[in-house]
Short mmCIF file of C-alpha atoms and ligand atoms in Angstrom, two decimals:
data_model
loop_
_atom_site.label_atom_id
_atom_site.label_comp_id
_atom_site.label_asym_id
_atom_site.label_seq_id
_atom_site.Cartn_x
_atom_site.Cartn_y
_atom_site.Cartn_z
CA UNK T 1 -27.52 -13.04 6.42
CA UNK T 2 -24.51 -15.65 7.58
CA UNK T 3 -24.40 -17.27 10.81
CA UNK T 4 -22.01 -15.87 12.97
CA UNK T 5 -19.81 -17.42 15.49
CA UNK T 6 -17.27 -14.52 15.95
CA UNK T 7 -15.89 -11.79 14.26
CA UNK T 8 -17.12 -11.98 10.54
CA UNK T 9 -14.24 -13.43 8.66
CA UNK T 10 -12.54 -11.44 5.80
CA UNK T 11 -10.40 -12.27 2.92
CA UNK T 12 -8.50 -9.48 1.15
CA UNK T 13 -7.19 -10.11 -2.37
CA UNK T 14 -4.26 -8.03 -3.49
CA UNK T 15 -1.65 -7.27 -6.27
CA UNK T 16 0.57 -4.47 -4.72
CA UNK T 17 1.74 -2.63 -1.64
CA UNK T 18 -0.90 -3.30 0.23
CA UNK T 19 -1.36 0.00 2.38
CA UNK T 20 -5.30 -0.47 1.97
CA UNK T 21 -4.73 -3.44 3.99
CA UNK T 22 -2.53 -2.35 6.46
CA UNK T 23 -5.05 0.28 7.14
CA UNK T 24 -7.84 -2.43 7.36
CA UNK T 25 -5.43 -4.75 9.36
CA UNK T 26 -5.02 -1.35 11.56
CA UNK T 27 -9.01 -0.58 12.04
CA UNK T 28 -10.05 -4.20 12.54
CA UNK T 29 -6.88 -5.11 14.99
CA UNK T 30 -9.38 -5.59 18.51
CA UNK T 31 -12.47 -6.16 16.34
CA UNK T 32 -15.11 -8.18 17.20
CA UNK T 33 -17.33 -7.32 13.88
CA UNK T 34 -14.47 -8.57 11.43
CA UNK T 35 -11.34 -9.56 11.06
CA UNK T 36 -8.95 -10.16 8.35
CA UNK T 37 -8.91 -13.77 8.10
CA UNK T 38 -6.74 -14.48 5.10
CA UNK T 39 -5.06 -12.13 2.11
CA UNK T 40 -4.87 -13.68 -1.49
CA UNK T 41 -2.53 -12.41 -3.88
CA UNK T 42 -2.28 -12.84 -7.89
CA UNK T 43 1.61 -12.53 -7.34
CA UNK T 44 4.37 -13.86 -4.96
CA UNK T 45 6.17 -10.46 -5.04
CA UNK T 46 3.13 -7.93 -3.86
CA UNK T 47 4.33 -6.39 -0.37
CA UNK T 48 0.96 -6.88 0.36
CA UNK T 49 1.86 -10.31 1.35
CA UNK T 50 4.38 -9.60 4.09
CA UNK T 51 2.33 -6.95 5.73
CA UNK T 52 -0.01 -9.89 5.81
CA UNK T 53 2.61 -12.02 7.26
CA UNK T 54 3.40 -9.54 9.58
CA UNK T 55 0.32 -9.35 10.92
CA UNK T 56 -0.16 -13.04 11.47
CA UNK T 57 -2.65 -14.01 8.74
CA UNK T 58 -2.43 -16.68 6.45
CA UNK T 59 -1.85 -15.96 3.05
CA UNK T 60 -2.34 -17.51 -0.58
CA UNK T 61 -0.51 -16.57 -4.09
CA UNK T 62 -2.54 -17.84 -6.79
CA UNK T 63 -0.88 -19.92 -9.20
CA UNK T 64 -3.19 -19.05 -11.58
CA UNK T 65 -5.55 -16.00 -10.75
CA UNK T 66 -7.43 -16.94 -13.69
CA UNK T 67 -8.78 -20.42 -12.79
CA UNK T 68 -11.80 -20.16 -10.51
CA UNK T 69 -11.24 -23.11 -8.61
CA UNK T 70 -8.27 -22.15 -7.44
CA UNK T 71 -10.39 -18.52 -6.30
CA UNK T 72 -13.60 -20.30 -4.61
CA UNK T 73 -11.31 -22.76 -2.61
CA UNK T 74 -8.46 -19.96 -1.44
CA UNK T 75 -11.88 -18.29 -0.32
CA UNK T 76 -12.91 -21.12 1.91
CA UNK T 77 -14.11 -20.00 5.03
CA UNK T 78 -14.58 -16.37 3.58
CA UNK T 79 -17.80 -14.58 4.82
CA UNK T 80 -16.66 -11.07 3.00
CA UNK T 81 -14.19 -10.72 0.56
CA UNK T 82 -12.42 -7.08 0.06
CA UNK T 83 -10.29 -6.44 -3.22
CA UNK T 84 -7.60 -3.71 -2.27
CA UNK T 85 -5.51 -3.10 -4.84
CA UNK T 86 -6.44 -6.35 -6.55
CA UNK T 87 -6.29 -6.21 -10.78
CA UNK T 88 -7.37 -8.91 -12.18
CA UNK T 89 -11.34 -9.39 -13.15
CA UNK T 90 -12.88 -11.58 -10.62
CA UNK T 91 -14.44 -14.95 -12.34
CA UNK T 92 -18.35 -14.53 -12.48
CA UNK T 93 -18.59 -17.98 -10.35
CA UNK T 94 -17.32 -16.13 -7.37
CA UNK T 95 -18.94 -13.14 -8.09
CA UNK T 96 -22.32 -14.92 -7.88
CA UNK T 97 -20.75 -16.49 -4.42
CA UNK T 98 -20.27 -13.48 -2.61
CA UNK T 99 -23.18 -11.12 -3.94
CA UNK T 100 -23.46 -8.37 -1.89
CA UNK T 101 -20.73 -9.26 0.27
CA UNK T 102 -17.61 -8.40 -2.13
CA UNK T 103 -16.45 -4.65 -2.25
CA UNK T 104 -13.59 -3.22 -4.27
CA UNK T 105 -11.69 0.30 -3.64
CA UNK T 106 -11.31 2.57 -6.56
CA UNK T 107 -9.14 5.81 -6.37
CA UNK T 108 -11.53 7.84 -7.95
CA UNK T 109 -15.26 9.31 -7.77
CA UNK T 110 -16.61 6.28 -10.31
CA UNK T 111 -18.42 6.13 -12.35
CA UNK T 112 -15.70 8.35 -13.94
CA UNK T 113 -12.30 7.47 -14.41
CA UNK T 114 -13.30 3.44 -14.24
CA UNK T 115 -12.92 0.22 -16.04
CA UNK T 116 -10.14 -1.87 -17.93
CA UNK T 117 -6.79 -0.15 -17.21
CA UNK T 118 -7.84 2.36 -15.23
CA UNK T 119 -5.88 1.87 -11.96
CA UNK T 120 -2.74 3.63 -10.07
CA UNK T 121 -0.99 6.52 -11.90
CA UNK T 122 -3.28 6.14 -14.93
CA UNK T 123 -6.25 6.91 -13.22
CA UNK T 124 -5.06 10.85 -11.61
CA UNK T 125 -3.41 11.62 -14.85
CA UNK T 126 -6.78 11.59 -16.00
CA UNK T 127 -8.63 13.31 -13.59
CA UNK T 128 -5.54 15.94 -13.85
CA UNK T 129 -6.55 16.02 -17.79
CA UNK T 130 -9.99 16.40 -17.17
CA UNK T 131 -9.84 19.59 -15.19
CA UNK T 132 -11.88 18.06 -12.69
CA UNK T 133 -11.78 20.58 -9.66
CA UNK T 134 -12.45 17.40 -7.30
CA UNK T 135 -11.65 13.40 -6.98
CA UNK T 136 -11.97 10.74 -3.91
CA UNK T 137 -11.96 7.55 -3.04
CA UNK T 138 -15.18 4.96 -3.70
CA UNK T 139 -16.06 1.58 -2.51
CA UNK T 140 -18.59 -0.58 -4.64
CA UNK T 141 -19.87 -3.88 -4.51
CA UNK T 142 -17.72 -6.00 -7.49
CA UNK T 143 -19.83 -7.57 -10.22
CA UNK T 144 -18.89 -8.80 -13.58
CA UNK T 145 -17.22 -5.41 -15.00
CA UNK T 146 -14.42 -3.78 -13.68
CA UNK T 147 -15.25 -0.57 -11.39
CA UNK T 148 -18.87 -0.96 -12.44
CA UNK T 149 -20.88 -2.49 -9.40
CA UNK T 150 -23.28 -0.36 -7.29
CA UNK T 151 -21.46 2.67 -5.52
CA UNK T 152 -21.60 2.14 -1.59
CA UNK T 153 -19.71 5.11 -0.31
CA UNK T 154 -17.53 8.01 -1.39
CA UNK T 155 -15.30 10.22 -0.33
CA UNK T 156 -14.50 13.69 -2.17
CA UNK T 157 -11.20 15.55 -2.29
CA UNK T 158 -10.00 18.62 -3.79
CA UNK T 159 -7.98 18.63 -6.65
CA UNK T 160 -5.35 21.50 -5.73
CA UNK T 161 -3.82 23.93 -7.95
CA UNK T 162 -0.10 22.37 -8.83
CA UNK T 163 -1.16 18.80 -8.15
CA UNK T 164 0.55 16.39 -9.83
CA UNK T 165 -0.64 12.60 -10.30
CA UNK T 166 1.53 11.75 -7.03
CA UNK T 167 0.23 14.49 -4.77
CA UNK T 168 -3.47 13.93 -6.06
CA UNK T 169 -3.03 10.18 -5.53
CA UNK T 170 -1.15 10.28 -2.18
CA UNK T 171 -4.45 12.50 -1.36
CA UNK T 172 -6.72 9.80 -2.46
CA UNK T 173 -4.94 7.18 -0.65
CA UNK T 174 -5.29 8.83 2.38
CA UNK T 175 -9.41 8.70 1.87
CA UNK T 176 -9.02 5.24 0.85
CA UNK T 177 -7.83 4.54 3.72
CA UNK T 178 -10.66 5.78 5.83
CA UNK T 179 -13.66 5.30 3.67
CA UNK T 180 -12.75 1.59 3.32
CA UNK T 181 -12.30 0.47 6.82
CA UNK T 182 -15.69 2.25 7.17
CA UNK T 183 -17.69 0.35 4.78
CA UNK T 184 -15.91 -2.98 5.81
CA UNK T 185 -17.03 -2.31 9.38
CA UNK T 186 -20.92 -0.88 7.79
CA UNK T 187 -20.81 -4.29 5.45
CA UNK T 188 -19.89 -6.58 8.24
CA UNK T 189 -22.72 -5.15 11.00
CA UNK T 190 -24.85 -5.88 7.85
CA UNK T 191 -24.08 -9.17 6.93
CA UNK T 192 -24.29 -10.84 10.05
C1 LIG K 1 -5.11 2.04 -4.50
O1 LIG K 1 -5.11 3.35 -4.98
C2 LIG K 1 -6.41 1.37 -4.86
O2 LIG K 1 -7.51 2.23 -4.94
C3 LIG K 1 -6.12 0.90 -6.23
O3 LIG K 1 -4.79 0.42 -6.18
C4 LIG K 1 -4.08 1.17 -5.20
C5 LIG K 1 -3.51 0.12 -4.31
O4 LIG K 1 -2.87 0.62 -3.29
N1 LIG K 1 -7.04 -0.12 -6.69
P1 LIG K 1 -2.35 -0.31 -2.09
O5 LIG K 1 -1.77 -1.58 -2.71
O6 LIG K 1 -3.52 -0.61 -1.22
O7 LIG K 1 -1.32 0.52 -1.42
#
C-alpha cells in the first residue's frame, strides 16, 4: 500500500516509438487513479520522448541505462513504474524497489516466445514459425529475468492465414494497447 495524495504517479521507461504510451497517455488523460508522471528513456532518439513532450511530462534519457543510480533517482517520486517498449534488463536494486508495482508489456502469450532478444519483429517471426494458430499481448510484473515475472493479464489473438510478422504484430499492438492501460488502471486501484 502507498499513501496517496492524488492520482498515483507513473513513470514509463522506453526505448522506441512509444505507441504503448501514447495509448496510456490517452486512457489516463482525466484520470484521477494515475497519471503518467514522468517517461525515462535508454536513448535520446526514441520517439517515445516527444510524444512525452507532447503531452507535457517531464522526461529523462539515461546517460547510462546500466548504472542503477542513475535508475532509482530518475524514478524519484515514482509510485508505479511501466516498461513499454523498454530493452534493457532492469538492475535488481530497483527491481526489489518497486516489487509488485513494476509491469512490463510483451507482444506475445509468455511464457512462450520470451527472454533475451526476443522483442519486435523477432518475436512474430517466431510465433509465424511455430505454427501457433494464436498470439496476444501479456503484461507481467518485471523481476530479475527478462519476460519471466508472474503473468497478470493476457490478451489472445488469432494468428490468420497469410499473416506476415507485420500484420501479426500490428494485431498485437492493437491488444497491447488495451490490455495495458487496463492493468495500469487494475495495478493502480490496487496499490493505493
Ligand atoms: C511493443 O510491441 C512492446 O510489446 C514491445 O516493444 C514494442 C514497443 O512498441 N516490448 P512501442 O514503442 O510501444 O510502439
Amino acid at each position: 500500500m502507498i499513501e496517496r495524495e492524488g492520482p498515483v504517479r507513473v513513470a514509463v521507461l522506453v526505448s522506441g516509438g512509444g505507441t504503448n504510451l501514447q495509448a496510456l497517455l490517452d486512457a489516463l488523460r482525466d484520470s484521477h487513479i494515475a497519471r503518467v508522471a514522468r517517461v525515462i528513456a535508454n536513448r535520446p532518439d526514441a520517439g517515445a520522448l516527444e510524444r512525452a513532450r507532447s503531452a507535457g511530462v517531464p522526461t529523462t534519457v539515461l546517460r547510462d541505462a546500466d548504472d542503477p543510480a542513475e535508475l532509482h533517482s530518475a524514478l524519484a517520486g515514482a509510485q508505479m513504474v511501466v516498461l513499454a517498449g523498454y530493452l534493457k534488463l532492469v538492475h535488481a536494486s530497483v527491481v526489489a524497489r518497486f516489487r509488485g508495482r513494476m509491469i512490463n508489456i510483451h507482444p506475445a502469450l509468455l511464457p512462450d516466445f520470451g527472454g533475451p532478444g526476443m522483442y519486435g519483429r523477432r518475436v512474430h517471426e517466431a510465433v509465424l514459425a511455430s505454427g501457433a494458430k494464436e498470439s496476444g499481448a501479456t503484461v507481467h510484473f518485471v523481476d530479475e529475468e527478462f519476460d519471466r515475472g508472474a503473468i497478470i493479464a493476457q490478451e489472445k489473438v488469432r494468428v490468420e492465414p497469410g499473416d506476415t510478422p507485420d500484420t501479426l504484430a500490428a494485431r498485437v499492438l492493437e491488444a497491447e494497447h488495451r490490455l495495458l492501460s487496463k492493468v495500469v488502471l487494475d495495478l493502480a486501484r490496487r496499490i493505493s
